[in-house]
Amino acid sequence: MDTASTISFDQVPVLLRGESVPIAAWVERWSTRRVLLYVSVIFMGAGLYGASMGWWRDPRQALYVAIKFPLIILLTTLGNALLNGMLAPLLGLNLRFTQSLQAILMSFTIASAILGAFSPLIGFLVWNVQPMRPGAQIPVQTYLSIQLTHVTAIAFAGVAANLRLMQLLNRLSSNASAARRVLFSWLAGNLFLGSQLVWILRPFIGSPFLEVQFLRPNAFQGNFYESVYYSIRHLIAIGGAALLPP
């Protein structure tokens, strides 16, 4: 039954447990109230994680990231729903756009709830490292380790959410192979669209040698994958005493 009385935060544990029967029923019928519930969880969970990410640099940076991180998730959801609403039928699963949108939104709701749970741990981590005051000499190894910790935490939340999504796709499709193809197409869309949005809307952690700002002037230069490769290469190659250059 899809009434206002059934739309509550009690549905979030159902999503986290991946109960495919009620979730499949939700996907079948559009509910604006339910979508608003998912958006609320995304803003709370991803916003808390974003705030813990930016707090190392400055409280204002924390506020900016708390706004940008949920925004990235919602833009990725919309873009991926448009793409996969067309791809899913071609891959063997007949989903309408609204069904695709709700399914992807559900997976990001799960990811955001997980990230919100991680936010106290990230806050504890940055509390126990050298403060990133303006002009501070932060060891590069420390900075890159925290950066890669964020990548790992976000990847974990995404994988966990998509495993739950796989249970839903198996429920909606009688063909497990088609469900896997659709899931992989959604993962690819999330990866390429979401990661590039992250790059464009940087900074998130910030830098002691740059001003606190909502967007960088060179936002459209380079890409996310180049940055991750640089981080891994330097984390392996440098010594612990190396410092971030101005």
Coordinates of C-alpha atoms in Angstrom, one line a residue:
M1 CA 0.0 0.0 0.0
D2 CA 1.6 3.3 -1.1
T3 CA 0.1 6.0 1.1
A4 CA 1.6 8.9 3.0
S5 CA 1.5 6.9 6.2
T6 CA 3.8 4.3 4.8
I7 CA 6.5 6.7 3.8
S8 CA 8.9 7.0 6.7
F9 CA 12.5 6.6 7.6
D10 CA 11.6 3.0 8.7
Q11 CA 12.0 2.1 5.0
V12 CA 15.8 2.9 5.2
P13 CA 16.6 -0.3 7.2
V14 CA 14.6 -2.3 4.6
L15 CA 16.9 -0.8 1.9
L16 CA 20.0 -1.5 3.9
R17 CA 19.0 -5.2 4.3
G18 CA 18.2 -5.4 0.6
E19 CA 14.8 -6.9 1.1
S20 CA 14.0 -7.4 -2.6
V21 CA 10.3 -8.2 -2.3
P22 CA 9.1 -4.8 -0.8
I23 CA 11.8 -2.9 -2.7
A24 CA 10.6 -4.3 -6.0
A25 CA 7.1 -3.3 -5.1
W26 CA 8.3 0.2 -4.4
V27 CA 10.0 0.4 -7.8
E28 CA 6.9 -0.6 -9.6
R29 CA 5.0 2.5 -8.5
W30 CA 6.2 6.1 -8.5
S31 CA 5.9 7.9 -5.2
T32 CA 7.1 11.5 -4.9
R33 CA 7.1 11.2 -1.1
R34 CA 9.3 8.2 -1.2
V35 CA 11.7 9.9 -3.6
L36 CA 11.9 12.9 -1.3
L37 CA 12.7 10.4 1.5
Y38 CA 15.6 9.1 -0.5
V39 CA 16.8 12.6 -1.3
S40 CA 16.7 13.5 2.4
V41 CA 18.8 10.5 3.3
I42 CA 21.3 11.4 0.6
F43 CA 21.6 15.0 1.8
M44 CA 22.0 13.9 5.5
G45 CA 24.4 10.9 4.9
A46 CA 26.5 12.3 2.1
G47 CA 26.4 15.8 3.6
L48 CA 27.8 14.5 7.0
Y49 CA 30.5 12.6 5.2
G50 CA 31.3 15.7 3.1
A51 CA 31.5 17.9 6.2
S52 CA 33.9 15.4 7.8
M53 CA 36.0 15.4 4.6
G54 CA 36.3 19.2 4.4
W55 CA 36.7 19.9 8.1
W56 CA 40.4 19.1 8.0
R57 CA 41.0 22.3 6.0
D58 CA 38.4 24.7 7.4
P59 CA 34.8 24.8 8.7
R60 CA 33.9 26.8 5.6
Q61 CA 35.4 24.0 3.5
A62 CA 33.3 21.5 5.5
L63 CA 30.1 23.5 4.6
Y64 CA 31.0 23.6 0.9
V65 CA 31.7 19.9 0.7
A66 CA 28.5 19.1 2.7
I67 CA 26.6 20.8 -0.1
K68 CA 28.7 19.5 -3.1
F69 CA 28.8 15.9 -2.1
P70 CA 25.0 15.2 -2.1
L71 CA 24.8 17.4 -5.3
I72 CA 27.2 15.1 -7.1
I73 CA 25.2 12.0 -6.1
L74 CA 21.9 13.5 -7.3
L75 CA 23.4 14.7 -10.6
T76 CA 25.0 11.2 -11.1
T77 CA 21.6 9.6 -10.4
L78 CA 19.8 11.7 -12.9
G79 CA 22.4 11.3 -15.6
N80 CA 22.7 7.5 -15.0
A81 CA 18.9 7.1 -15.0
L82 CA 18.6 8.8 -18.3
L83 CA 21.4 6.6 -19.8
N84 CA 20.4 3.3 -18.3
G85 CA 16.7 3.9 -18.8
M86 CA 17.6 3.4 -22.5
L87 CA 20.3 0.7 -22.0
A88 CA 18.4 -1.6 -19.7
P89 CA 15.8 -2.7 -22.3
L90 CA 18.6 -3.3 -24.8
L91 CA 20.4 -5.4 -22.2
G92 CA 17.4 -7.6 -21.5
L93 CA 15.6 -5.9 -18.6
N94 CA 12.5 -3.8 -19.5
L95 CA 12.6 -0.9 -17.1
R96 CA 10.8 2.4 -17.5
F97 CA 12.7 5.6 -16.8
T98 CA 10.9 6.2 -13.5
Q99 CA 11.8 2.6 -12.4
S100 CA 15.4 3.1 -13.4
L101 CA 15.5 6.4 -11.6
Q102 CA 14.1 4.9 -8.4
A103 CA 16.4 1.9 -8.5
I104 CA 19.5 4.0 -8.9
L105 CA 18.3 6.5 -6.3
M106 CA 17.7 3.6 -3.8
S107 CA 21.3 2.4 -4.4
F108 CA 22.7 5.9 -3.7
T109 CA 20.5 6.1 -0.6
I110 CA 22.1 3.0 0.7
A111 CA 25.6 4.3 -0.1
S112 CA 24.8 7.7 1.6
A113 CA 23.6 5.9 4.7
I114 CA 26.8 4.0 4.9
L115 CA 28.9 7.1 4.3
G116 CA 27.0 8.9 7.0
A117 CA 28.0 6.1 9.4
F118 CA 31.6 6.5 8.3
S119 CA 31.7 10.2 8.9
P120 CA 32.6 10.0 12.7
L121 CA 35.5 7.7 11.8
I122 CA 36.7 10.2 9.2
G123 CA 36.3 13.0 11.7
F124 CA 38.3 11.1 14.2
L125 CA 41.0 10.5 11.6
V126 CA 41.5 14.1 10.7
W127 CA 41.3 15.1 14.3
N128 CA 44.4 13.1 15.0
V129 CA 46.6 14.3 12.2
Q130 CA 48.4 17.6 11.8
P131 CA 45.9 20.5 11.4
M132 CA 45.8 21.9 7.8
R133 CA 46.3 25.6 8.8
P134 CA 47.0 28.1 6.0
G135 CA 50.7 27.6 4.9
A136 CA 51.1 24.5 7.1
Q137 CA 53.8 22.0 6.0
I138 CA 51.7 18.8 5.7
P139 CA 53.6 15.6 4.9
V140 CA 52.6 14.5 1.4
Q141 CA 52.3 10.9 2.7
T142 CA 49.7 12.0 5.2
Y143 CA 47.7 14.0 2.7
L144 CA 47.7 11.3 0.1
S145 CA 46.9 8.6 2.7
I146 CA 43.8 10.5 3.8
Q147 CA 42.8 11.1 0.1
L148 CA 43.0 7.4 -0.7
T149 CA 41.1 6.6 2.5
H150 CA 38.3 8.6 1.2
V151 CA 38.4 6.9 -2.2
T152 CA 38.4 3.5 -0.4
A153 CA 35.4 4.4 1.9
I154 CA 33.4 5.8 -1.0
A155 CA 34.2 2.8 -3.2
F156 CA 33.1 0.4 -0.3
A157 CA 29.8 2.2 0.1
G158 CA 29.2 2.1 -3.6
V159 CA 30.0 -1.6 -3.9
A160 CA 27.8 -2.5 -0.9
A161 CA 24.9 -0.4 -2.4
N162 CA 25.2 -2.0 -5.8
L163 CA 25.3 -5.5 -4.3
R164 CA 21.9 -4.6 -2.8
L165 CA 20.8 -3.3 -6.2
M166 CA 21.8 -6.6 -7.8
Q167 CA 19.3 -8.4 -5.5
L168 CA 16.6 -6.0 -6.8
L169 CA 17.6 -6.5 -10.4
N170 CA 17.4 -10.3 -10.0
R171 CA 13.9 -9.9 -8.5
L172 CA 12.8 -7.7 -11.4
S173 CA 14.2 -10.0 -14.1
S174 CA 13.8 -13.7 -14.7
N175 CA 17.2 -13.7 -16.4
A176 CA 20.2 -13.5 -14.0
S177 CA 22.6 -12.8 -16.9
A178 CA 20.5 -9.8 -18.0
A179 CA 20.4 -8.5 -14.4
R180 CA 24.3 -8.7 -14.3
R181 CA 24.6 -6.8 -17.6
V182 CA 22.3 -4.0 -16.4
L183 CA 24.2 -3.8 -13.1
F184 CA 27.6 -3.5 -14.9
S185 CA 26.2 -0.8 -17.2
W186 CA 25.0 1.1 -14.2
L187 CA 28.4 0.7 -12.4
A188 CA 30.2 2.0 -15.5
G189 CA 27.9 5.0 -15.7
N190 CA 28.3 5.8 -12.0
L191 CA 32.1 5.4 -12.3
F192 CA 32.7 7.6 -15.3
L193 CA 30.0 10.3 -14.6
G194 CA 30.4 10.4 -10.9
S195 CA 34.2 10.5 -10.7
Q196 CA 34.4 13.3 -13.3
L197 CA 31.8 15.3 -11.4
V198 CA 34.0 14.9 -8.3
W199 CA 36.9 16.2 -10.3
I200 CA 35.0 19.2 -11.6
L201 CA 33.5 20.2 -8.2
R202 CA 36.8 19.9 -6.3
P203 CA 38.2 20.9 -3.8
F204 CA 36.9 18.5 -1.2
I205 CA 39.8 18.0 1.2
G206 CA 41.4 21.3 0.3
S207 CA 45.0 22.5 0.5
P208 CA 46.9 24.6 3.0
F209 CA 48.4 26.6 0.1
L210 CA 45.2 27.4 -1.7
E211 CA 42.2 29.5 -0.6
V212 CA 39.0 27.9 0.7
Q213 CA 36.7 28.1 -2.3
F214 CA 33.6 26.3 -3.7
L215 CA 35.2 25.6 -7.1
R216 CA 38.7 25.8 -8.4
P217 CA 39.4 28.3 -11.3
N218 CA 40.8 25.3 -13.4
A219 CA 37.8 23.0 -12.6
F220 CA 37.6 21.6 -16.2
Q221 CA 41.3 20.9 -16.6
G222 CA 42.6 17.3 -16.1
N223 CA 40.5 14.4 -14.9
F224 CA 39.8 12.2 -11.8
Y225 CA 41.8 9.2 -13.0
E226 CA 44.9 11.1 -13.6
S227 CA 44.7 12.5 -10.0
V228 CA 44.2 9.0 -8.5
Y229 CA 47.2 7.6 -10.5
Y230 CA 49.3 10.6 -9.3
S231 CA 48.3 9.9 -5.7
I232 CA 49.2 6.2 -5.8
R233 CA 52.5 6.7 -7.6
H234 CA 53.7 9.4 -5.2
L235 CA 52.5 7.5 -2.1
I236 CA 54.6 4.6 -3.2
A237 CA 57.6 6.6 -4.3
I238 CA 58.0 9.3 -1.6
G239 CA 59.4 9.2 1.9
G240 CA 57.4 10.1 4.9
A241 CA 59.2 13.3 5.4
A242 CA 58.2 14.8 2.1
L243 CA 56.0 17.9 2.3
L244 CA 53.2 19.3 0.2
P245 CA 54.7 21.9 -2.2
P246 CA 53.3 25.4 -2.1

